[in-house]
CSV table of C-alpha atoms in Angstrom, one decimal:
chain,number,residue,atom,x,y,z
A,1,UNK,CA,33.5,-14.0,-14.2
A,2,UNK,CA,32.4,-10.6,-13.1
A,3,UNK,CA,28.8,-11.6,-14.0
A,4,UNK,CA,29.1,-14.8,-11.9
A,5,UNK,CA,30.5,-12.9,-9.0
A,6,UNK,CA,27.7,-10.3,-9.2
A,7,UNK,CA,25.1,-13.0,-9.2
A,8,UNK,CA,26.8,-14.7,-6.3
A,9,UNK,CA,26.9,-11.5,-4.2
A,10,UNK,CA,23.2,-10.8,-5.0
A,11,UNK,CA,22.3,-14.4,-3.9
A,12,UNK,CA,24.2,-14.0,-0.7
A,13,UNK,CA,22.4,-10.7,0.0
A,14,UNK,CA,19.0,-12.3,-0.7
A,15,UNK,CA,19.9,-15.3,1.4
A,16,UNK,CA,20.9,-13.1,4.3
A,17,UNK,CA,17.7,-11.2,4.1
A,18,UNK,CA,15.7,-14.4,4.0
A,19,UNK,CA,17.5,-15.8,7.1
A,20,UNK,CA,17.1,-12.5,9.0
A,21,UNK,CA,13.4,-12.3,8.0
A,22,UNK,CA,12.8,-15.9,9.0
A,23,UNK,CA,14.5,-15.4,12.4
A,24,UNK,CA,12.3,-12.3,13.1
A,25,UNK,CA,9.2,-14.2,12.2
A,26,UNK,CA,10.1,-17.0,14.5
A,27,UNK,CA,10.9,-14.6,17.4
A,28,UNK,CA,7.6,-12.8,16.7
A,29,UNK,CA,5.7,-16.1,16.7
A,30,UNK,CA,7.4,-17.1,20.0
A,31,UNK,CA,6.4,-13.8,21.5
A,32,UNK,CA,2.8,-14.4,20.4
A,33,UNK,CA,3.0,-17.8,22.0
A,34,UNK,CA,3.6,-16.1,25.4
A,35,UNK,CA,0.8,-13.6,24.6
A,36,UNK,CA,-1.4,-16.6,23.7
A,37,UNK,CA,-0.8,-18.1,27.2
A,38,UNK,CA,-1.7,-14.8,28.8
A,39,UNK,CA,-4.8,-14.6,26.6
A,40,UNK,CA,-6.2,-17.6,28.6
A,41,UNK,CA,-7.2,-15.1,31.3
A,42,UNK,CA,-8.9,-12.6,28.9
A,43,UNK,CA,-10.3,-15.4,26.7
A,44,UNK,CA,-11.7,-17.7,29.4
A,45,UNK,CA,-11.4,-16.5,33.0
A,46,UNK,CA,-12.8,-13.0,32.3
A,47,UNK,CA,-15.9,-14.2,30.5
A,48,UNK,CA,-16.6,-16.8,33.1
A,49,UNK,CA,-16.4,-14.4,36.1
A,50,UNK,CA,-18.0,-11.4,34.4
A,51,UNK,CA,-20.9,-13.4,32.9
A,52,UNK,CA,-22.2,-13.1,29.3
A,53,UNK,CA,-24.0,-9.7,29.9
A,54,UNK,CA,-21.1,-7.8,31.5
A,55,UNK,CA,-18.7,-9.5,29.1
A,56,UNK,CA,-20.8,-8.4,26.2
A,57,UNK,CA,-20.5,-4.7,27.2
A,58,UNK,CA,-16.7,-5.2,27.7
A,59,UNK,CA,-16.5,-6.7,24.2
A,60,UNK,CA,-18.4,-3.7,22.7
A,61,UNK,CA,-15.5,-1.6,24.0
A,62,UNK,CA,-12.8,-3.9,22.7
A,63,UNK,CA,-14.5,-4.3,19.3
A,64,UNK,CA,-14.6,-0.6,18.5
A,65,UNK,CA,-11.2,-0.1,20.0
A,66,UNK,CA,-9.7,-2.1,17.2
A,67,UNK,CA,-10.9,0.4,14.6
A,68,UNK,CA,-9.8,3.6,16.2
A,69,UNK,CA,-6.7,3.7,14.1
A,70,UNK,CA,-9.1,4.8,11.3
A,71,UNK,CA,-8.8,8.3,12.8
A,72,UNK,CA,-5.0,8.2,12.1
A,73,UNK,CA,-5.9,8.8,8.4
A,74,UNK,CA,-3.4,6.1,7.3
A,75,UNK,CA,-0.3,8.1,8.4
A,76,UNK,CA,1.3,5.0,10.0
A,77,UNK,CA,0.7,2.8,6.9
A,78,UNK,CA,2.0,5.6,4.7
A,79,UNK,CA,5.1,5.7,6.7
A,80,UNK,CA,5.5,2.0,6.5
A,81,UNK,CA,4.9,2.0,2.8
A,82,UNK,CA,7.5,4.7,2.1
A,83,UNK,CA,10.2,3.9,4.6
A,84,UNK,CA,9.8,0.1,4.7
A,85,UNK,CA,13.3,-1.4,4.2
A,86,UNK,CA,15.1,1.8,5.3
A,87,UNK,CA,18.0,1.7,7.9
A,88,UNK,CA,17.0,3.6,11.0
A,89,UNK,CA,19.8,6.1,10.7
A,90,UNK,CA,18.7,7.0,7.2
A,91,UNK,CA,15.2,8.1,8.1
A,92,UNK,CA,14.4,11.8,7.3
A,93,UNK,CA,13.9,12.6,11.0
A,94,UNK,CA,13.3,16.3,10.6
A,95,UNK,CA,10.6,15.8,8.0
A,96,UNK,CA,8.9,13.1,10.1
A,97,UNK,CA,9.0,15.4,13.1
A,98,UNK,CA,7.3,18.2,11.1
A,99,UNK,CA,4.5,15.8,10.1
A,100,UNK,CA,4.2,14.7,13.7
A,101,UNK,CA,3.5,18.3,14.8
A,102,UNK,CA,0.6,18.4,12.4
A,103,UNK,CA,-0.6,15.0,13.6
A,104,UNK,CA,-0.5,16.1,17.3
A,105,UNK,CA,-2.7,19.1,16.5
A,106,UNK,CA,-5.1,17.0,14.5
A,107,UNK,CA,-5.4,14.4,17.2
A,108,UNK,CA,-6.4,17.0,19.8
A,109,UNK,CA,-9.1,18.4,17.6
A,110,UNK,CA,-10.5,14.9,16.7
A,111,UNK,CA,-10.5,13.7,20.3
A,112,UNK,CA,-12.4,16.8,21.6
A,113,UNK,CA,-14.9,16.6,18.8
A,114,UNK,CA,-15.6,12.9,19.3
A,115,UNK,CA,-15.9,13.2,23.0
A,116,UNK,CA,-18.5,16.0,22.6
A,117,UNK,CA,-20.4,14.0,20.0
A,118,UNK,CA,-20.7,10.8,22.0
A,119,UNK,CA,-21.8,12.6,25.2
A,120,UNK,CA,-25.3,12.7,23.8
A,121,UNK,CA,-25.8,8.9,23.9
A,122,UNK,CA,-28.9,8.0,25.9
A,123,UNK,CA,-27.8,4.7,27.4
A,124,UNK,CA,-25.4,5.6,30.3
A,125,UNK,CA,-23.4,2.4,30.0
A,126,UNK,CA,-22.8,2.9,26.2
A,127,UNK,CA,-22.2,6.6,26.8
A,128,UNK,CA,-19.3,5.7,29.1
A,129,UNK,CA,-18.0,3.2,26.6
A,130,UNK,CA,-18.0,5.7,23.8
A,131,UNK,CA,-16.4,8.4,25.9
A,132,UNK,CA,-13.5,6.2,26.9
A,133,UNK,CA,-13.1,5.2,23.2
A,134,UNK,CA,-13.0,8.8,22.2
A,135,UNK,CA,-10.2,9.5,24.8
A,136,UNK,CA,-8.4,6.4,23.5
A,137,UNK,CA,-7.9,7.8,19.9
A,138,UNK,CA,-4.6,9.6,20.6
A,139,UNK,CA,-3.0,6.6,22.4
A,140,UNK,CA,-4.0,4.1,19.7
A,141,UNK,CA,-2.9,6.3,16.8
A,142,UNK,CA,0.5,7.2,18.5
A,143,UNK,CA,1.2,3.6,19.3
A,144,UNK,CA,0.6,2.6,15.7
A,145,UNK,CA,2.9,5.4,14.4
A,146,UNK,CA,5.8,4.4,16.7
A,147,UNK,CA,5.5,0.7,16.2
A,148,UNK,CA,5.2,1.1,12.4
A,149,UNK,CA,8.4,3.2,12.2
A,150,UNK,CA,10.3,0.5,14.1
A,151,UNK,CA,8.8,-2.3,12.0
A,152,UNK,CA,9.7,-0.4,8.8
A,153,UNK,CA,13.3,-0.3,9.7
A,154,UNK,CA,13.5,-3.9,10.8
A,155,UNK,CA,13.5,-3.3,14.6
A,156,UNK,CA,10.9,-6.0,15.3
A,157,UNK,CA,12.2,-6.4,18.8
A,158,UNK,CA,10.6,-3.1,19.8
A,159,UNK,CA,7.3,-4.2,18.3
A,160,UNK,CA,7.4,-7.6,20.1
A,161,UNK,CA,8.4,-6.1,23.5
A,162,UNK,CA,5.8,-3.4,23.4
A,163,UNK,CA,3.0,-5.8,22.5
A,164,UNK,CA,4.1,-8.2,25.1
A,165,UNK,CA,4.3,-5.5,27.7
A,166,UNK,CA,0.8,-4.3,26.9
A,167,UNK,CA,-0.6,-7.8,27.3
A,168,UNK,CA,1.3,-8.5,30.5
A,169,UNK,CA,0.3,-5.2,32.2
A,170,UNK,CA,-3.3,-5.6,31.0
A,171,UNK,CA,-3.4,-9.2,32.3
A,172,UNK,CA,-2.0,-8.1,35.7
A,173,UNK,CA,-4.6,-5.3,35.9
A,174,UNK,CA,-7.4,-7.8,35.2
A,175,UNK,CA,-6.2,-10.2,37.8
A,176,UNK,CA,-6.0,-7.5,40.4
A,177,UNK,CA,-9.5,-6.4,39.6
A,178,UNK,CA,-10.8,-9.9,39.9
A,179,UNK,CA,-9.0,-10.4,43.2
A,180,UNK,CA,-10.9,-7.4,44.6
A,181,UNK,CA,-14.2,-8.7,43.1
A,182,UNK,CA,-14.4,-5.9,40.6
A,183,UNK,CA,-15.8,-7.6,37.5
A,184,UNK,CA,-18.1,-4.9,36.1
A,185,UNK,CA,-17.4,-4.0,32.5
A,186,UNK,CA,-16.7,-0.3,33.5
A,187,UNK,CA,-14.0,-1.4,35.9
A,188,UNK,CA,-12.2,-3.6,33.3
A,189,UNK,CA,-12.6,-1.0,30.6
A,190,UNK,CA,-11.0,1.8,32.8
A,191,UNK,CA,-8.2,-0.6,33.8
A,192,UNK,CA,-7.5,-1.3,30.1
A,193,UNK,CA,-7.5,2.4,29.3
A,194,UNK,CA,-5.0,3.2,32.1
A,195,UNK,CA,-2.6,0.4,30.8
A,196,UNK,CA,-2.8,1.7,27.3
A,197,UNK,CA,-2.0,5.3,28.4
A,198,UNK,CA,1.0,4.0,30.3
A,199,UNK,CA,2.3,2.0,27.2
A,200,UNK,CA,1.7,5.0,25.0
A,201,UNK,CA,4.1,7.0,27.3
A,202,UNK,CA,6.7,4.3,26.8
A,203,UNK,CA,6.2,4.5,23.0
A,204,UNK,CA,6.7,8.2,23.1
A,205,UNK,CA,10.0,7.7,25.0
A,206,UNK,CA,11.1,5.0,22.5
A,207,UNK,CA,10.2,7.1,19.5
A,208,UNK,CA,11.4,10.5,20.9
A,209,UNK,CA,14.1,10.7,18.2
A,210,UNK,CA,11.6,11.0,15.3
A,211,UNK,CA,8.7,12.5,17.3
A,212,UNK,CA,10.3,15.4,19.0
A,213,UNK,CA,13.2,17.8,18.3
A,214,UNK,CA,14.3,20.1,15.5
A,215,UNK,CA,12.1,19.8,12.5
A,216,UNK,CA,11.4,21.1,9.0
A,217,UNK,CA,9.0,24.1,8.6
A,218,UNK,CA,5.3,23.5,9.1
A,219,UNK,CA,4.6,23.6,5.4
A,220,UNK,CA,7.0,20.7,4.8
A,221,UNK,CA,5.2,18.9,7.7
A,222,UNK,CA,1.9,19.5,6.0
A,223,UNK,CA,3.2,18.2,2.7
A,224,UNK,CA,4.7,15.1,4.4
A,225,UNK,CA,1.5,14.5,6.4
A,226,UNK,CA,-0.6,14.8,3.2
A,227,UNK,CA,1.7,12.6,1.1
A,228,UNK,CA,1.8,9.7,3.6
A,229,UNK,CA,-1.9,9.9,4.4
A,230,UNK,CA,-2.8,10.0,0.7
A,231,UNK,CA,-1.1,6.7,0.0
A,232,UNK,CA,-1.5,5.1,3.5
A,233,UNK,CA,-5.2,5.7,3.8
A,234,UNK,CA,-5.9,3.1,1.1
A,235,UNK,CA,-4.0,0.5,3.1
A,236,UNK,CA,-5.6,1.6,6.4
A,237,UNK,CA,-9.1,1.4,5.0
A,238,UNK,CA,-8.2,-2.0,3.3
A,239,UNK,CA,-6.8,-3.4,6.6
A,240,UNK,CA,-9.8,-2.1,8.6
A,241,UNK,CA,-12.2,-3.5,6.0
A,242,UNK,CA,-10.3,-6.8,6.0
A,243,UNK,CA,-10.5,-7.1,9.8
A,244,UNK,CA,-14.1,-6.0,9.9
A,245,UNK,CA,-15.2,-8.5,7.3
A,246,UNK,CA,-15.0,-11.7,9.4
A,247,UNK,CA,-16.6,-9.9,12.5
A,248,UNK,CA,-19.4,-8.1,10.6
A,249,UNK,CA,-21.8,-10.6,12.1
A,250,UNK,CA,-21.0,-9.2,15.5
A,251,UNK,CA,-22.7,-5.9,14.6
A,252,UNK,CA,-25.8,-7.8,13.4
A,253,UNK,CA,-26.0,-9.7,16.7
A,254,UNK,CA,-25.3,-6.6,18.8
A,255,UNK,CA,-28.1,-4.6,17.1
A,256,UNK,CA,-30.7,-7.3,17.3
A,257,UNK,CA,-29.9,-9.4,20.4
A,258,UNK,CA,-29.5,-8.7,24.1
A,259,UNK,CA,-26.1,-8.0,25.7
A,260,UNK,CA,-26.2,-11.5,27.1
A,261,UNK,CA,-26.5,-13.2,23.7
A,262,UNK,CA,-24.0,-10.8,22.2
A,263,UNK,CA,-21.6,-11.7,25.0
A,264,UNK,CA,-21.8,-15.4,24.1
A,265,UNK,CA,-21.2,-14.7,20.4
A,266,UNK,CA,-18.3,-12.3,21.2
A,267,UNK,CA,-16.8,-15.1,23.3
A,268,UNK,CA,-16.8,-17.4,20.3
A,269,UNK,CA,-15.2,-14.7,18.1
A,270,UNK,CA,-12.6,-14.1,20.7
A,271,UNK,CA,-11.6,-17.8,20.6
A,272,UNK,CA,-11.3,-17.5,16.8
A,273,UNK,CA,-8.9,-14.5,17.1
A,274,UNK,CA,-6.8,-16.2,19.7
A,275,UNK,CA,-6.2,-19.1,17.4
A,276,UNK,CA,-5.3,-16.9,14.4
A,277,UNK,CA,-3.0,-14.7,16.5
A,278,UNK,CA,0.1,-16.2,15.0
A,279,UNK,CA,-0.8,-15.6,11.3
A,280,UNK,CA,-2.0,-12.0,11.9
A,281,UNK,CA,1.2,-11.0,13.7
A,282,UNK,CA,3.6,-12.9,11.4
A,283,UNK,CA,2.0,-10.9,8.5
A,284,UNK,CA,3.1,-7.6,10.0
A,285,UNK,CA,6.7,-8.8,10.2
A,286,UNK,CA,6.7,-10.4,6.7
A,287,UNK,CA,6.0,-7.2,4.8
A,288,UNK,CA,9.4,-5.5,5.6
A,289,UNK,CA,11.0,-8.8,4.7
A,290,UNK,CA,9.3,-8.9,1.3
A,291,UNK,CA,10.3,-5.3,0.6
A,292,UNK,CA,13.9,-6.4,0.7
A,293,UNK,CA,13.3,-9.1,-2.0
A,294,UNK,CA,13.3,-8.5,-5.7
A,295,UNK,CA,9.9,-8.8,-7.4
A,296,UNK,CA,11.0,-11.9,-9.2
A,297,UNK,CA,11.4,-13.7,-5.9
A,298,UNK,CA,7.9,-12.8,-4.5
A,299,UNK,CA,5.9,-15.5,-6.3
A,300,UNK,CA,8.3,-18.2,-5.2
A,301,UNK,CA,8.0,-17.2,-1.5
A,302,UNK,CA,4.2,-16.8,-1.8
A,303,UNK,CA,4.0,-20.6,-2.4
A,304,UNK,CA,6.2,-21.3,0.6
A,305,UNK,CA,4.4,-19.0,2.9
A,306,UNK,CA,1.1,-20.3,1.6
A,307,UNK,CA,2.1,-23.8,2.4
A,308,UNK,CA,3.3,-22.9,5.9
A,309,UNK,CA,0.2,-20.8,6.7
A,310,UNK,CA,-2.2,-23.6,5.8
A,311,UNK,CA,-0.2,-26.2,7.8
A,312,UNK,CA,-0.1,-24.0,10.9
A,313,UNK,CA,-3.9,-23.6,10.7
A,314,UNK,CA,-4.4,-27.3,10.3
A,315,UNK,CA,-2.5,-27.8,13.6
A,316,UNK,CA,-4.3,-24.8,15.3
A,317,UNK,CA,-7.7,-26.5,14.7
A,318,UNK,CA,-6.7,-29.1,17.3
A,319,UNK,CA,-7.3,-26.3,19.8
A,320,UNK,CA,-11.0,-27.1,19.4
A,321,UNK,CA,-10.5,-30.0,21.9
A,322,UNK,CA,-9.4,-28.0,25.0
A,323,UNK,CA,-11.8,-25.1,24.2
A,324,UNK,CA,-14.8,-27.5,24.1
A,325,UNK,CA,-13.7,-29.2,27.3
A,326,UNK,CA,-13.3,-25.9,29.2
A,327,UNK,CA,-16.7,-24.6,28.0
A,328,UNK,CA,-18.5,-27.8,28.9
A,329,UNK,CA,-17.1,-28.2,32.4
A,330,UNK,CA,-16.2,-24.7,33.6
A,331,UNK,CA,-18.2,-22.2,31.5
A,332,UNK,CA,-21.7,-23.6,31.5
A,333,UNK,CA,-23.3,-20.2,30.7
A,334,UNK,CA,-21.5,-20.3,27.3
A,335,UNK,CA,-22.6,-23.9,26.3
A,336,UNK,CA,-25.0,-22.5,23.6
A,337,UNK,CA,-21.9,-21.2,21.8
A,338,UNK,CA,-20.8,-24.8,21.0
A,339,UNK,CA,-23.7,-25.1,18.5
A,340,UNK,CA,-21.9,-22.7,16.2
A,341,UNK,CA,-18.3,-22.4,17.5
A,342,UNK,CA,-16.9,-25.0,15.1
A,343,UNK,CA,-18.5,-23.1,12.2
A,344,UNK,CA,-16.7,-19.9,13.1
A,345,UNK,CA,-13.4,-21.7,13.8
A,346,UNK,CA,-13.5,-23.1,10.3
A,347,UNK,CA,-13.0,-19.5,9.2
A,348,UNK,CA,-9.4,-19.7,10.6
A,349,UNK,CA,-8.2,-20.9,7.2
A,350,UNK,CA,-9.4,-18.0,5.0
A,351,UNK,CA,-8.9,-15.5,7.7
A,352,UNK,CA,-5.3,-16.7,8.5
A,353,UNK,CA,-4.4,-16.6,4.8
A,354,UNK,CA,-5.8,-13.2,4.4
A,355,UNK,CA,-3.8,-11.8,7.3
A,356,UNK,CA,-0.5,-13.5,6.6
A,357,UNK,CA,-0.5,-13.6,2.8
A,358,UNK,CA,-2.9,-11.3,1.0
A,359,UNK,CA,-2.3,-8.2,3.0
A,360,UNK,CA,1.5,-8.5,2.8
A,361,UNK,CA,1.6,-9.3,-0.9
A,362,UNK,CA,-0.9,-6.7,-2.0
A,363,UNK,CA,1.2,-4.1,-0.2
A,364,UNK,CA,4.5,-5.5,-1.6
A,365,UNK,CA,3.2,-5.3,-5.1
A,366,UNK,CA,1.9,-1.7,-4.4
A,367,UNK,CA,-1.7,-2.9,-5.2
A,368,UNK,CA,-3.2,-1.2,-2.2
A,369,UNK,CA,-6.0,0.5,-4.2
A,370,UNK,CA,-7.1,-2.9,-5.7
A,371,UNK,CA,-6.9,-4.4,-2.2
A,372,UNK,CA,-9.1,-1.6,-0.8
A,373,UNK,CA,-11.7,-2.2,-3.5
A,374,UNK,CA,-11.7,-6.0,-2.9
A,375,UNK,CA,-12.1,-5.4,0.9
A,376,UNK,CA,-14.9,-2.9,0.5
A,377,UNK,CA,-16.8,-5.3,-1.8
A,378,UNK,CA,-16.1,-8.1,0.8
A,379,UNK,CA,-17.5,-6.0,3.6
A,380,UNK,CA,-20.6,-5.0,1.7
A,381,UNK,CA,-21.2,-8.6,0.7
A,382,UNK,CA,-20.6,-9.8,4.3
A,383,UNK,CA,-23.0,-7.2,5.8
A,384,UNK,CA,-25.7,-8.0,3.2
A,385,UNK,CA,-25.5,-11.8,3.5
A,386,UNK,CA,-25.2,-12.0,7.3
A,387,UNK,CA,-28.0,-9.5,7.8
A,388,UNK,CA,-30.2,-11.2,5.2
A,389,UNK,CA,-29.6,-14.7,6.8
A,390,UNK,CA,-30.4,-13.4,10.3
A,391,UNK,CA,-33.6,-11.7,9.2
A,392,UNK,CA,-34.7,-14.8,7.3
A,393,UNK,CA,-33.8,-17.5,9.9
A,394,UNK,CA,-33.6,-15.4,13.1
A,395,UNK,CA,-30.7,-17.6,14.1
A,396,UNK,CA,-27.2,-17.0,15.4
A,397,UNK,CA,-26.1,-20.2,13.6
A,398,UNK,CA,-27.2,-18.7,10.3
A,399,UNK,CA,-24.9,-15.7,11.0
A,400,UNK,CA,-22.0,-18.0,11.7
A,401,UNK,CA,-22.6,-20.1,8.5
A,402,UNK,CA,-23.0,-17.1,6.2
A,403,UNK,CA,-19.9,-15.4,7.8
A,404,UNK,CA,-17.6,-18.4,7.2
A,405,UNK,CA,-18.9,-19.2,3.7
A,406,UNK,CA,-18.6,-15.5,2.6
A,407,UNK,CA,-15.1,-15.2,4.0
A,408,UNK,CA,-14.0,-18.4,2.2
A,409,UNK,CA,-15.3,-17.3,-1.1
A,410,UNK,CA,-13.8,-13.8,-0.8
A,411,UNK,CA,-10.4,-15.1,0.1
A,412,UNK,CA,-10.4,-17.4,-3.0
A,413,UNK,CA,-11.4,-14.5,-5.3
A,414,UNK,CA,-8.7,-12.3,-3.8
A,415,UNK,CA,-6.0,-14.9,-4.3
A,416,UNK,CA,-7.2,-15.5,-7.9
A,417,UNK,CA,-7.1,-11.7,-8.6
A,418,UNK,CA,-3.6,-11.5,-7.1
A,419,UNK,CA,-2.3,-14.4,-9.3
A,420,UNK,CA,-4.0,-13.0,-12.4
A,421,UNK,CA,-2.3,-9.6,-12.0
A,422,UNK,CA,1.2,-10.6,-10.9
A,423,UNK,CA,1.6,-13.9,-12.7
A,424,UNK,CA,2.4,-17.4,-11.4
A,425,UNK,CA,0.6,-20.7,-11.5
A,426,UNK,CA,-2.4,-21.0,-9.2
A,427,UNK,CA,-2.4,-24.4,-7.6
A,428,UNK,CA,-5.9,-25.8,-7.6
A,429,UNK,CA,-4.6,-29.0,-6.0
A,430,UNK,CA,-3.4,-27.1,-2.9
A,431,UNK,CA,-6.7,-25.2,-2.8
A,432,UNK,CA,-8.7,-28.4,-3.0
A,433,UNK,CA,-6.6,-29.9,-0.1
A,434,UNK,CA,-7.4,-26.7,1.9
A,435,UNK,CA,-11.2,-27.1,1.3
A,436,UNK,CA,-11.1,-30.8,2.1
A,437,UNK,CA,-9.3,-30.2,5.5
A,438,UNK,CA,-11.8,-27.3,6.2
A,439,UNK,CA,-14.7,-29.6,5.4
A,440,UNK,CA,-13.2,-32.5,7.6
A,441,UNK,CA,-12.9,-30.1,10.5
A,442,UNK,CA,-16.5,-29.0,10.2
A,443,UNK,CA,-17.8,-32.5,9.8
A,444,UNK,CA,-15.7,-34.0,12.6
A,445,UNK,CA,-16.7,-31.3,15.1
A,446,UNK,CA,-20.4,-31.2,14.1
A,447,UNK,CA,-21.1,-34.5,16.0
A,448,UNK,CA,-20.5,-32.8,19.3
A,449,UNK,CA,-18.2,-35.7,20.4
A,450,UNK,CA,-14.5,-35.0,21.1
A,451,UNK,CA,-13.7,-38.7,20.5
A,452,UNK,CA,-15.2,-38.6,17.0
A,453,UNK,CA,-13.4,-35.3,16.4
A,454,UNK,CA,-10.0,-36.8,17.3
A,455,UNK,CA,-10.7,-39.9,15.2
A,456,UNK,CA,-12.0,-38.2,12.1
A,457,UNK,CA,-10.0,-35.0,12.0
A,458,UNK,CA,-6.9,-36.6,13.5
A,459,UNK,CA,-7.0,-39.3,10.7
A,460,UNK,CA,-7.5,-36.6,8.1
A,461,UNK,CA,-4.4,-34.7,9.3
A,462,UNK,CA,-2.4,-37.9,9.5
A,463,UNK,CA,-3.3,-38.8,5.9
A,464,UNK,CA,-2.3,-35.3,4.8
A,465,UNK,CA,1.2,-35.6,6.4
A,466,UNK,CA,1.6,-39.0,4.8
A,467,UNK,CA,0.6,-38.0,1.3
A,468,UNK,CA,2.5,-34.8,1.3
A,469,UNK,CA,5.5,-35.9,3.4
A,470,UNK,CA,8.0,-34.9,0.7
A,471,UNK,CA,7.0,-31.2,0.8
A,472,UNK,CA,7.1,-31.1,4.5
A,473,UNK,CA,10.6,-32.7,4.6
A,474,UNK,CA,11.8,-30.3,2.0
A,475,UNK,CA,10.4,-27.4,4.0
A,476,UNK,CA,12.4,-28.5,7.1
A,477,UNK,CA,15.6,-28.9,5.1
A,478,UNK,CA,15.3,-25.3,3.6
A,479,UNK,CA,14.3,-23.9,7.1
A,480,UNK,CA,11.7,-21.7,5.6
């Protein structure tokens, strides 16, 4: 009886964790839906008004901005790794504050050194971009620290509100600039920088309890800083490599084409990232949820999350219809993008699975070193293949094809490696269905006709729902 009662209590605890985690994922996805609506301005109106060349310079700034957390040395990921699943009140505040003092000093030194280094750039426009990026290092790193701490203790509401606030304020700033006919890349970049500084101040206020106040001696802070960075840096490098892999082709285009052509390619990539917003954000929320589950439960929920992830992407591919319609009738300068946009959008499937599933599960199983190696290999392969295809064919389409194919193969290899090391039955049937749906999306959109796309891909999606209706119904009944 005692054994039965113990099992029942454990099941109740797990069920509560699952329901809480599911609720937080749903709230996060809803928040991202609002952000997605706001992204219409940054994704369509800005590139239309700025034009491909100015938009290209603006995208150079945004592209490198996404990798500034590399200078955080993995401290935020180390904190998430060690304190994921903690209660907020149980955090070792004095030890964290001590490490933050070390981090503040480090950020000042790095920022000054970077600003001095990039001031020698010959191109005045690029020099200004690099200088603003150097000054953005402290704000990006501190935001990551604060949001990671709150995510680690399950306070996803803070994460959602701050991200939503950042997007709302940035959107308002862009609208104000455009209303005053200020559409140069420098104007938009400085407005974005100002918004991020303001949001950083808010983050410092929200995280004041673990950022400021009485702390352990500096030697304890150095030890805490080193420990968290030592383990977190593997995750940070892995995440940066994972995010760089699908966009490596952008660097090839930037180095070899004009800002005008780069602006067109960057626009196509921005559409891809808007579509996979849901999976990338849900992945950040899922990890603390997985930390609360026993290791025996992880394979079971991998299958469920895998099924959900693929289904969401199948639905997201219908966004191709309004995107093509908008480009054709309102953004004629970007019409050349349509010749390869559908190839890049096919990458939603491997990219979404990587962000939602692979990152979360490699971290949950403490396989961050293996994930880092896999991502480094993926980046090297992507850079070599995309660069080789461009120099052979001198075509942007070849870059898009090689990017999508390489990303798909890498994702499959990473999933096979994960299954091989943690056990479980790999479903080749599900993988075959994914490849078929991916192929049907490419084929149906390659004709350039929205009518044919709706008929071919819509029929494929309908057949999938019909053939696999039992699993979808079961998923709805379980509510996860």
